């Protein structure tokens, strides 16, 4: 197995630490984020970073118990870049001075101009005399540490960019990782080049390593994988299948709440194209039966979640003797983040569909995507030959169409909903908008309204179109379709889908709304 060059990001609790990692990964540099509390001298010795970045954070170096890196960091002999609070920590530890922010706090856009000599870290900067950067700090450095020189200043930050070139220490007051520092990526690129990174973190290399790791972990044991047809579980399944072949069995639970053609697509792709052992568990009768008469959204979710586990467990037993459960857990799910109420807080989301199963069934986990961000998973999927129709898919929730059918779920409503949804997605694809939209779907409303079609009066369901832009699903805004697009889509749905005679467009953002209707 290859040992990649590794960069360590010490997290002091900035809201945007993950963005630093994203910028570095885009440069094919392998990095990990660790909360400052975990980073001891022993940790550094075991991690062997080739460079270190100190993140920003909300603390003040004056606070009692202020977050600090371990003592040995500055004698490791590796390049270090301090950002915002990271800069203040560097100055504080290396003999400079930090002052409380009274009156000089700086938030938002600022312009940095060059000072002193040129600096390799700033190659490609200041081509227009000054650079826009994003500041967000209360305290500021008032005296730089011995050995440091100033290379950039802003009206409120005389030490916006400082460096001790002989030790390869760099410290900036602003946040190069955010979008509002337009040339921030260039700064990271220069830093990793100075630190000797060769860009050895590629999906091709990752694929080979991951395969070797899976083989070493699993041996000749059997593995089961809950396949949903979503990007993460699909990529995990294909990767594991490449590693251990038919020792892997996928279980695809069809709860009868899938979109038009979805089950066929999944079966065709994985069983027919990739030749994977795949159990297509068609349990729609069971799920729809249990949901009959249920209109409370929470009871719907709980019913589906409970049955999902039962069904998965039943089919997993059919495989016989599986020792491992594969999951498409991603890096953002396992990053430990800094908590100021105590030690590092851990957010480890278990897969919503099979939560609790590994313990219950005595299974160990195989999680080959644990080190990857979502777009890296997509790149790996491409590397593995998965078609774009799978890789670029909009997210689809575990409870499926159940939460797009407010009120009671009936087969009739589900059929109407599937057809309307297919027309909407077809329209979006035809207009080349699919990849601009985070998620799009139709919800069938629990009301019937009066219409007139031809010479007759109709009394049919109303539906709502929903399409949002988002980065991570946590916040979202409605997609600004043109009126022409909306008009054409409504006409198509009402003409082509029997049972719908009225179409609305949901223009609620999240918050205050949610993306799904339930
Ligand atoms: P909301 O509706 O909370 O959705 O704004 C945010 C994102 O999460 C998806 N979602 C779910 N995914 N199980 C899932 O696997 C669920 O119960 C669930 N509820 C919402 C939703 O589709 C959107 O992408």
Coordinates of C-alpha atoms and ligand atoms in Angstrom, one line a residue:
X1 CA 0.0 0.0 0.0
X2 CA 1.3 3.5 -0.8
X3 CA 1.9 5.9 2.0
X4 CA 0.7 9.2 0.7
X5 CA 2.3 12.4 1.6
X6 CA 0.2 13.8 4.5
X7 CA -0.7 17.2 5.6
X8 CA -2.2 17.8 9.0
X9 CA -4.8 20.5 9.7
X10 CA -5.1 21.3 13.4
X11 CA -8.6 22.5 14.0
X12 CA -9.2 25.4 16.4
X13 CA -12.9 25.4 15.8
X14 CA -13.4 27.6 12.7
X15 CA -16.6 27.2 10.8
X16 CA -14.7 26.8 7.6
X17 CA -12.0 24.3 8.5
X18 CA -13.5 21.7 6.2
X19 CA -13.0 24.2 3.3
X20 CA -9.2 24.1 3.9
X21 CA -9.3 20.4 3.5
X22 CA -11.4 20.7 0.3
X23 CA -9.0 23.2 -1.2
X24 CA -6.0 20.8 -0.5
X25 CA -7.8 17.7 -1.8
X26 CA -8.5 19.6 -5.0
X27 CA -4.7 20.0 -5.3
X28 CA -4.3 16.2 -4.9
X29 CA -2.9 16.6 -1.4
X30 CA -4.0 14.1 1.2
X31 CA -4.9 15.9 4.5
X32 CA -6.7 15.1 7.7
X33 CA -8.4 17.5 10.1
X34 CA -7.9 16.8 13.8
X35 CA -9.1 18.9 16.7
X36 CA -6.3 20.6 18.6
X37 CA -7.2 18.7 21.8
X38 CA -6.2 15.4 20.1
X39 CA -2.9 16.7 18.6
X40 CA -0.2 15.9 21.1
X41 CA 3.5 15.5 20.4
X42 CA 3.0 11.7 20.3
X43 CA 0.2 12.2 17.8
X44 CA 2.6 14.3 15.6
X45 CA 5.2 11.6 15.8
X46 CA 2.8 9.0 14.7
X47 CA 1.1 11.1 12.0
X48 CA 4.4 12.2 10.4
X49 CA 2.9 15.3 8.6
X50 CA 4.9 16.8 5.7
X51 CA 3.3 20.2 6.5
X52 CA 0.8 21.6 9.1
X53 CA -2.0 24.1 8.8
X54 CA -3.4 25.8 11.9
X55 CA -7.0 26.7 11.3
X56 CA -8.9 29.7 12.4
X57 CA -11.2 29.6 15.4
X58 CA -13.4 31.7 17.7
X59 CA -11.1 31.8 20.7
X60 CA -8.8 34.4 22.0
X61 CA -5.2 33.5 22.9
X62 CA -5.9 35.6 26.1
X63 CA -8.6 33.3 27.3
X64 CA -7.9 30.9 30.1
X65 CA -7.0 27.5 28.6
X66 CA -6.9 29.0 25.1
X67 CA -6.5 26.3 22.4
X68 CA -2.8 25.8 21.6
X69 CA -0.9 23.3 19.5
X70 CA 1.6 20.9 21.2
X71 CA 5.0 22.3 22.2
X72 CA 6.9 20.2 19.7
X73 CA 5.1 21.5 16.7
X74 CA 7.4 24.4 15.9
X75 CA 10.5 22.2 16.1
X76 CA 9.3 19.5 13.8
X77 CA 11.0 21.1 11.0
X78 CA 8.0 21.1 8.6
X79 CA 6.4 24.0 6.9
X80 CA 3.5 25.5 8.8
X81 CA 0.7 27.9 7.7
X82 CA -1.3 29.7 10.3
X83 CA -4.7 31.1 9.4
X84 CA -6.4 33.9 11.4
X85 CA -6.5 32.4 15.0
X86 CA -3.7 30.1 13.7
X87 CA -1.6 33.2 12.9
X88 CA -2.2 34.6 16.4
X89 CA -1.3 31.2 18.0
X90 CA 1.9 31.2 16.0
X91 CA 2.9 34.7 17.0
X92 CA 2.0 34.0 20.6
X93 CA 4.0 30.8 20.7
X94 CA 7.0 32.1 18.8
X95 CA 7.5 35.4 20.7
X96 CA 5.3 37.9 19.0
X97 CA 2.4 39.8 20.5
X98 CA -1.3 39.6 20.0
X99 CA -3.7 42.4 21.1
X100 CA -7.3 42.3 22.0
X101 CA -9.5 43.5 19.2
X102 CA -11.0 46.6 20.8
X103 CA -12.0 48.8 18.0
X104 CA -10.0 47.0 15.3
X105 CA -12.1 43.9 14.8
X106 CA -12.4 43.3 11.1
X107 CA -15.1 41.3 9.5
X108 CA -15.7 40.8 5.8
X109 CA -14.1 42.0 2.6
X110 CA -10.7 43.7 2.8
X111 CA -7.9 44.5 0.4
X112 CA -4.3 43.4 1.0
X113 CA -1.4 45.2 -0.7
X114 CA 2.1 43.9 -1.0
X115 CA 4.8 44.9 1.5
X116 CA 8.5 44.2 1.6
X117 CA 10.1 41.6 -0.7
X118 CA 8.4 39.1 -2.9
X119 CA 7.5 35.8 -1.3
X120 CA 7.1 32.4 -3.1
X121 CA 3.9 31.8 -1.1
X122 CA 2.4 34.8 -3.0
X123 CA 3.4 33.8 -6.5
X124 CA 0.5 34.8 -8.8
X125 CA -0.8 37.3 -6.2
X126 CA -0.9 41.1 -6.4
X127 CA -0.9 41.0 -10.2
X128 CA -3.4 43.9 -10.0
X129 CA -1.7 45.6 -7.1
X130 CA -3.9 44.4 -4.4
X131 CA -5.9 41.3 -3.6
X132 CA -9.4 40.9 -2.1
X133 CA -9.4 38.7 1.0
X134 CA -11.9 37.8 3.6
X135 CA -11.2 38.8 7.2
X136 CA -13.0 37.6 10.3
X137 CA -11.1 38.4 13.4
X138 CA -11.4 40.1 16.8
X139 CA -7.9 40.1 18.2
X140 CA -5.0 40.9 16.0
X141 CA -1.2 40.6 15.9
X142 CA 0.5 43.7 17.2
X143 CA 4.1 42.6 17.0
X144 CA 5.4 39.8 14.8
X145 CA 7.7 37.1 16.3
X146 CA 11.5 37.2 15.8
X147 CA 12.5 35.9 12.4
X148 CA 9.2 37.0 10.7
X149 CA 8.8 39.7 8.1
X150 CA 5.7 41.4 6.7
X151 CA 4.7 40.7 3.1
X152 CA 1.2 42.0 2.9
X153 CA -0.9 44.6 4.8
X154 CA -4.5 45.7 4.9
X155 CA -5.9 49.0 6.4
X156 CA -6.8 47.2 9.6
X157 CA -4.3 44.4 9.6
X158 CA -0.7 45.7 9.3
X159 CA 0.5 42.0 9.5
X160 CA -2.0 40.5 7.1
X161 CA 0.7 38.3 5.6
X162 CA 3.9 37.4 7.4
X163 CA 6.5 34.7 7.0
X164 CA 9.7 33.4 8.4
X165 CA 11.1 32.1 5.2
X166 CA 14.1 30.4 6.8
X167 CA 11.8 28.1 8.8
X168 CA 9.1 27.9 6.2
X169 CA 6.5 29.4 8.6
X170 CA 3.7 31.4 7.1
X171 CA 0.9 33.2 8.8
X172 CA -2.0 35.1 7.4
X173 CA -4.7 37.1 9.1
X174 CA -7.4 36.3 6.5
X175 CA -9.2 33.2 5.4
X176 CA -7.7 32.0 2.0
X177 CA -10.1 29.0 2.0
X178 CA -13.3 30.9 1.5
X179 CA -14.9 31.9 -1.8
X180 CA -14.5 35.6 -0.9
X181 CA -10.8 35.3 -1.1
X182 CA -10.8 34.8 -4.9
X183 CA -7.1 33.9 -5.1
X184 CA -7.1 31.8 -1.9
X185 CA -6.6 28.5 -3.8
X186 CA -3.4 29.9 -5.3
X187 CA -2.0 30.5 -1.9
X188 CA -2.7 26.9 -0.9
X189 CA -1.2 25.7 -4.1
X190 CA 2.0 27.7 -3.5
X191 CA 2.1 26.5 0.1
X192 CA 1.9 22.8 -0.8
X193 CA 4.4 23.3 -3.5
X194 CA 6.8 24.9 -1.1
X195 CA 6.2 22.0 1.3
X196 CA 7.3 19.5 -1.4
X197 CA 3.9 17.9 -2.1
X198 CA 3.8 16.1 -5.4
X199 CA 0.1 15.8 -5.8
X200 CA 0.1 12.0 -5.2
X201 CA -3.5 11.9 -3.9
X202 CA -5.4 10.8 -7.1
X203 CA -8.4 8.7 -7.4
X204 CA -6.5 6.1 -9.4
X205 CA -4.1 5.7 -6.6
X206 CA -6.9 5.8 -4.0
X207 CA -8.7 3.0 -5.9
X208 CA -5.7 0.7 -5.7
X209 CA -5.0 1.4 -2.1
X210 CA -8.6 1.0 -1.1
X211 CA -8.8 -2.4 -2.9
X212 CA -5.7 -3.6 -1.1
X213 CA -7.1 -2.4 2.3
X214 CA -10.5 -4.0 1.7
X215 CA -8.8 -7.3 0.9
X216 CA -6.6 -7.2 3.9
X217 CA -9.5 -6.3 6.2
X218 CA -12.0 -8.8 4.9
X219 CA -9.9 -11.9 4.0
X220 CA -12.2 -14.6 2.7
X221 CA -15.2 -13.5 4.7
X222 CA -18.6 -12.5 3.2
X223 CA -19.7 -8.9 3.1
X224 CA -23.2 -7.6 2.7
X225 CA -24.1 -4.1 1.4
X226 CA -27.3 -2.2 1.5
X227 CA -27.6 -0.7 -1.9
X228 CA -29.9 2.2 -2.3
X229 CA -29.0 3.3 -5.8
X230 CA -27.6 6.6 -4.4
X231 CA -24.0 7.7 -5.2
X232 CA -22.3 6.6 -2.0
X233 CA -23.7 3.1 -1.6
X234 CA -23.2 2.5 -5.4
X235 CA -19.6 3.6 -5.4
X236 CA -18.9 1.6 -2.2
X237 CA -20.5 -1.5 -3.7
X238 CA -18.6 -1.3 -7.0
X239 CA -15.3 -0.7 -5.2
X240 CA -15.8 -3.6 -2.8
X241 CA -16.9 -5.9 -5.6
X242 CA -13.7 -5.1 -7.5
X243 CA -11.8 -6.0 -4.4
X244 CA -13.4 -9.2 -3.3
X245 CA -15.8 -10.2 -6.2
X246 CA -18.6 -12.5 -5.2
X247 CA -17.8 -12.5 -1.5
X248 CA -20.0 -9.3 -1.7
X249 CA -23.8 -9.6 -1.8
X250 CA -25.8 -6.4 -2.2
X251 CA -29.3 -6.1 -0.8
X252 CA -31.6 -3.7 -2.5
X253 CA -34.7 -3.1 -0.5
X254 CA -37.6 -2.0 -2.7
X255 CA -40.2 -0.4 -0.3
X256 CA -42.6 0.5 -3.1
X257 CA -41.8 4.2 -2.6
X258 CA -39.2 4.5 -5.3
X259 CA -39.4 6.7 -8.4
X260 CA -40.4 5.6 -11.8
X261 CA -38.0 3.0 -13.3
X262 CA -35.7 3.2 -10.3
X263 CA -35.7 -0.5 -9.2
X264 CA -35.2 -1.6 -12.8
X265 CA -32.3 0.8 -13.2
X266 CA -30.5 -0.4 -10.1
X267 CA -31.0 -4.1 -10.8
X268 CA -29.9 -3.6 -14.4
X269 CA -26.8 -1.7 -13.4
X270 CA -25.5 -3.8 -10.6
X271 CA -26.7 -7.3 -11.4
X272 CA -26.5 -7.2 -15.2
X273 CA -23.7 -4.7 -15.9
X274 CA -21.4 -5.3 -12.9
X275 CA -22.5 -9.0 -12.4
X276 CA -22.8 -8.5 -8.7
X277 CA -24.8 -10.9 -6.5
X278 CA -27.8 -8.8 -5.8
X279 CA -30.9 -9.5 -3.8
X280 CA -33.8 -7.4 -5.1
X281 CA -36.1 -7.5 -2.0
X282 CA -39.4 -6.5 -3.4
X283 CA -41.2 -5.7 -0.2
X284 CA -43.6 -3.1 -1.4
X285 CA -46.7 -5.0 -0.2
X286 CA -45.3 -5.1 3.3
X287 CA -44.4 -1.4 3.5
X288 CA -47.5 -0.1 1.8
X289 CA -49.6 -2.3 3.9
X290 CA -48.1 -1.0 7.1
X291 CA -48.4 2.6 5.9
X292 CA -52.1 2.3 5.1
X293 CA -54.1 4.9 6.9
X294 CA -50.9 6.6 8.3
X295 CA -50.7 10.3 7.8
X296 CA -48.4 11.5 10.6
X297 CA -45.0 12.2 9.0
X298 CA -43.0 10.9 12.0
X299 CA -45.0 7.7 12.2
X300 CA -44.4 7.2 8.5
X301 CA -40.6 7.6 8.9
X302 CA -40.5 5.4 11.9
X303 CA -42.6 2.7 10.3
X304 CA -40.4 2.7 7.2
X305 CA -37.2 2.7 9.3
X306 CA -38.3 -0.2 11.4
X307 CA -39.4 -2.3 8.5
X308 CA -36.3 -1.5 6.6
X309 CA -34.1 -2.9 9.3
X310 CA -36.3 -6.1 9.6
X311 CA -36.3 -6.7 5.9
X312 CA -32.6 -6.0 5.5
X313 CA -31.8 -8.3 8.4
X314 CA -34.0 -11.1 6.9
X315 CA -32.2 -11.0 3.5
X316 CA -28.8 -10.6 5.1
X317 CA -29.4 -13.8 6.9
X318 CA -30.2 -15.5 3.5
X319 CA -26.6 -14.7 2.5
X320 CA -25.4 -16.8 5.4
X321 CA -22.4 -16.2 7.5
X322 CA -21.6 -12.6 6.5
X323 CA -19.1 -11.0 8.8
X324 CA -19.0 -7.5 7.4
X325 CA -21.5 -4.8 6.5
X326 CA -20.4 -2.3 3.9
X327 CA -21.4 1.3 4.4
X328 CA -20.9 4.4 2.3
X329 CA -19.8 6.6 5.2
X330 CA -18.0 9.8 4.0
X331 CA -15.3 11.9 5.6
X332 CA -17.6 14.8 6.6
X333 CA -19.5 12.2 8.7
X334 CA -16.5 11.2 10.7
X335 CA -14.5 14.4 11.2
X336 CA -14.2 15.1 14.8
X337 CA -15.0 18.8 15.4
X338 CA -13.9 21.1 18.2
X339 CA -16.4 21.5 20.9
X340 CA -15.9 24.3 23.4
X341 CA -18.0 22.6 26.0
X342 CA -15.3 20.0 26.6
X343 CA -13.3 17.6 24.6
X344 CA -13.7 17.1 20.8
X345 CA -17.2 16.3 19.8
X346 CA -17.7 13.4 17.4
X347 CA -20.3 13.4 14.8
X348 CA -20.6 10.0 13.4
X349 CA -23.8 9.5 11.5
X350 CA -24.8 5.9 11.1
X351 CA -26.5 5.0 7.9
X352 CA -30.1 6.0 8.4
X353 CA -31.3 2.9 6.7
X354 CA -29.4 0.3 8.7
X355 CA -28.7 2.1 11.9
X356 CA -28.0 -0.2 14.8
X357 CA -27.7 -3.3 12.6
X358 CA -24.0 -3.9 12.8
X359 CA -24.2 -4.4 16.6
X360 CA -27.4 -6.4 16.5
X361 CA -26.1 -8.8 13.9
X362 CA -22.5 -8.9 15.2
X363 CA -21.2 -7.4 11.9
X364 CA -18.0 -5.4 11.5
X365 CA -18.0 -2.4 9.2
X366 CA -16.3 -1.9 5.9
X367 CA -16.3 1.8 5.1
X368 CA -14.1 2.3 2.0
X369 CA -15.2 6.0 1.5
X370 CA -14.4 7.2 5.0
X371 CA -11.6 9.4 3.8
X372 CA -13.5 11.0 0.9
X373 CA -15.5 14.1 0.4
X374 CA -18.6 13.8 -1.8
X375 CA -17.1 15.1 -5.0
X376 CA -14.2 12.7 -4.5
X377 CA -16.7 9.9 -4.2
X378 CA -18.1 11.0 -7.6
X379 CA -14.6 11.1 -9.1
X380 CA -13.9 7.6 -7.7
X381 CA -17.2 6.5 -9.2
X382 CA -16.1 7.8 -12.6
X383 CA -12.7 6.1 -12.2
X384 CA -14.7 2.8 -11.6
X385 CA -16.7 3.3 -14.7
X386 CA -20.1 4.1 -13.1
X387 CA -22.2 6.1 -15.6
X388 CA -23.0 9.8 -15.0
X389 CA -26.6 8.9 -14.5
X390 CA -25.6 7.3 -11.2
X391 CA -22.8 9.6 -10.2
X392 CA -24.6 12.9 -10.7
X393 CA -27.9 11.8 -9.2
X394 CA -29.8 14.1 -7.0
X395 CA -30.1 12.9 -3.4
X396 CA -33.2 10.7 -2.7
X397 CA -34.3 10.3 0.9
X398 CA -34.5 6.9 2.6
X399 CA -38.3 7.1 3.1
X400 CA -38.6 7.8 -0.6
X401 CA -41.9 9.1 -2.0
X402 CA -43.6 8.7 1.4
X403 CA -42.4 12.1 2.4
X404 CA -43.5 13.6 -0.9
X405 CA -47.0 12.5 -0.4
X406 CA -48.3 14.5 2.6
X407 CA -51.2 12.9 4.3
X408 CA -52.3 9.4 3.7
X409 CA -50.3 7.3 1.1
X410 CA -52.3 5.4 -1.4
X411 CA -51.1 3.4 -4.4
X412 CA -53.2 5.7 -6.6
X413 CA -51.4 8.8 -5.3
X414 CA -48.0 7.1 -5.6
X415 CA -48.7 6.2 -9.3
X416 CA -49.7 9.8 -10.1
X417 CA -46.7 11.2 -8.2
X418 CA -44.3 8.9 -10.1
X419 CA -45.6 10.0 -13.4
X420 CA -45.6 13.7 -12.6
X421 CA -42.1 13.4 -11.1
X422 CA -40.8 11.7 -14.2
X423 CA -42.2 14.5 -16.4
X424 CA -40.6 17.2 -14.2
X425 CA -37.2 15.5 -14.3
X426 CA -37.5 15.0 -18.0
X427 CA -38.1 18.7 -18.5
X428 CA -35.1 19.6 -16.3
X429 CA -32.9 17.3 -18.2
X430 CA -34.2 18.5 -21.6
X431 CA -33.4 22.1 -20.6
X432 CA -29.9 21.1 -19.5
X433 CA -30.6 22.2 -15.9
X434 CA -30.2 18.9 -14.0
X435 CA -26.6 19.4 -12.8
X436 CA -27.3 23.0 -11.7
X437 CA -29.9 21.8 -9.3
X438 CA -29.2 20.1 -6.0
X439 CA -32.5 18.3 -5.8
X440 CA -35.8 18.4 -7.7
X441 CA -39.0 16.5 -7.3
X442 CA -42.8 16.7 -7.3
X443 CA -44.9 16.4 -4.2
X444 CA -48.6 15.4 -4.6
X445 CA -50.8 17.5 -2.3
X446 CA -53.5 16.1 -0.2
X447 CA -56.1 18.3 -1.8
X448 CA -58.3 18.0 -4.9
X449 CA -59.1 21.1 -6.8
X450 CA -61.6 22.0 -9.5
X451 CA -60.4 22.4 -13.1
X452 CA -61.8 22.6 -16.6
X453 CA -60.4 20.4 -19.3
X454 CA -62.0 20.3 -22.7
X455 CA -65.6 20.8 -22.1
X456 CA -65.7 19.0 -18.8
X457 CA -65.1 19.9 -15.2
X458 CA -62.4 18.0 -13.4
X459 CA -61.8 17.4 -9.7
X460 CA -58.2 16.2 -9.4
X461 CA -55.1 16.4 -7.2
X462 CA -52.9 19.5 -7.1
X463 CA -49.1 19.0 -7.1
X464 CA -46.1 21.1 -6.1
X465 CA -42.8 21.2 -8.0
X466 CA -39.8 21.6 -5.8
X467 CA -36.3 22.4 -7.1
X468 CA -33.5 23.8 -4.9
X469 CA -29.9 24.8 -5.1
X470 CA -27.7 23.8 -2.1
X471 CA -24.2 22.9 -1.1
X472 CA -24.9 20.3 1.5
X473 CA -28.6 20.1 2.0
X474 CA -28.4 22.1 5.3
X475 CA -29.5 25.3 3.7
X476 CA -31.2 25.7 0.3
X477 CA -32.8 28.2 -2.0
X478 CA -35.4 27.6 -4.7
X479 CA -34.2 27.3 -8.2
X480 CA -35.0 30.4 -10.4
X481 CA -36.7 28.7 -13.3
X482 CA -37.9 31.0 -16.1
X483 CA -41.7 31.5 -16.4
X484 CA -41.5 29.8 -19.8
X485 CA -40.0 26.7 -18.2
X486 CA -42.6 26.6 -15.4
X487 CA -45.5 27.2 -17.8
X488 CA -44.3 24.5 -20.2
X489 CA -43.7 22.0 -17.4
X490 CA -47.2 22.6 -15.8
X491 CA -48.8 22.1 -19.1
X492 CA -47.0 18.9 -19.7
X493 CA -47.8 17.5 -16.3
X494 CA -51.5 18.4 -16.5
X495 CA -51.8 17.0 -20.0
X496 CA -49.7 13.9 -19.5
X497 CA -50.6 12.8 -16.0
X498 CA -54.1 11.7 -15.4
X499 CA -55.2 12.7 -11.9
X500 CA -53.5 16.1 -11.7
X501 CA -55.2 19.3 -12.8
X502 CA -53.2 22.0 -11.0
X503 CA -49.5 22.6 -10.6
X504 CA -47.7 25.0 -8.2
X505 CA -44.1 25.9 -7.7
X506 CA -42.7 25.9 -4.2
X507 CA -40.5 29.0 -3.7
X508 CA -39.6 28.5 0.0
X509 CA -36.0 28.6 1.0
X510 CA -34.5 26.5 3.8
X511 CA -34.7 27.7 6.4
X512 CA -37.4 28.4 7.1
X513 CA -38.8 25.6 5.0
X514 CA -37.2 22.1 4.6
X515 CA -36.4 20.6 1.2
X516 CA -38.8 17.8 1.5
X517 CA -42.5 18.4 2.3
X518 CA -42.6 16.1 5.3
Ligands
LIG1 P1 -34.8 18.4 4.5 O1 -36.1 18.0 4.0 O2 -34.6 18.0 6.0 O3 -33.8 17.5 3.7 O4 -34.5 19.8 4.2 C1 -32.4 17.7 3.6 C2 -31.8 16.6 2.7 O5 -31.9 15.3 3.4 C3 -32.8 14.5 2.7 N1 -33.7 13.8 3.6 C4 -33.5 12.5 4.0 N2 -32.6 11.6 3.6 N3 -33.6 10.0 5.1 C5 -32.7 10.3 4.2 O6 -31.9 9.5 3.8 C6 -34.6 10.9 5.5 O7 -35.4 10.6 6.4 C7 -34.5 12.2 5.0 N4 -35.2 13.3 5.1 C8 -34.7 14.3 4.3 C9 -33.5 15.3 1.7 O8 -34.0 14.6 0.6 C10 -32.5 16.4 1.4 O9 -31.6 16.0 0.4

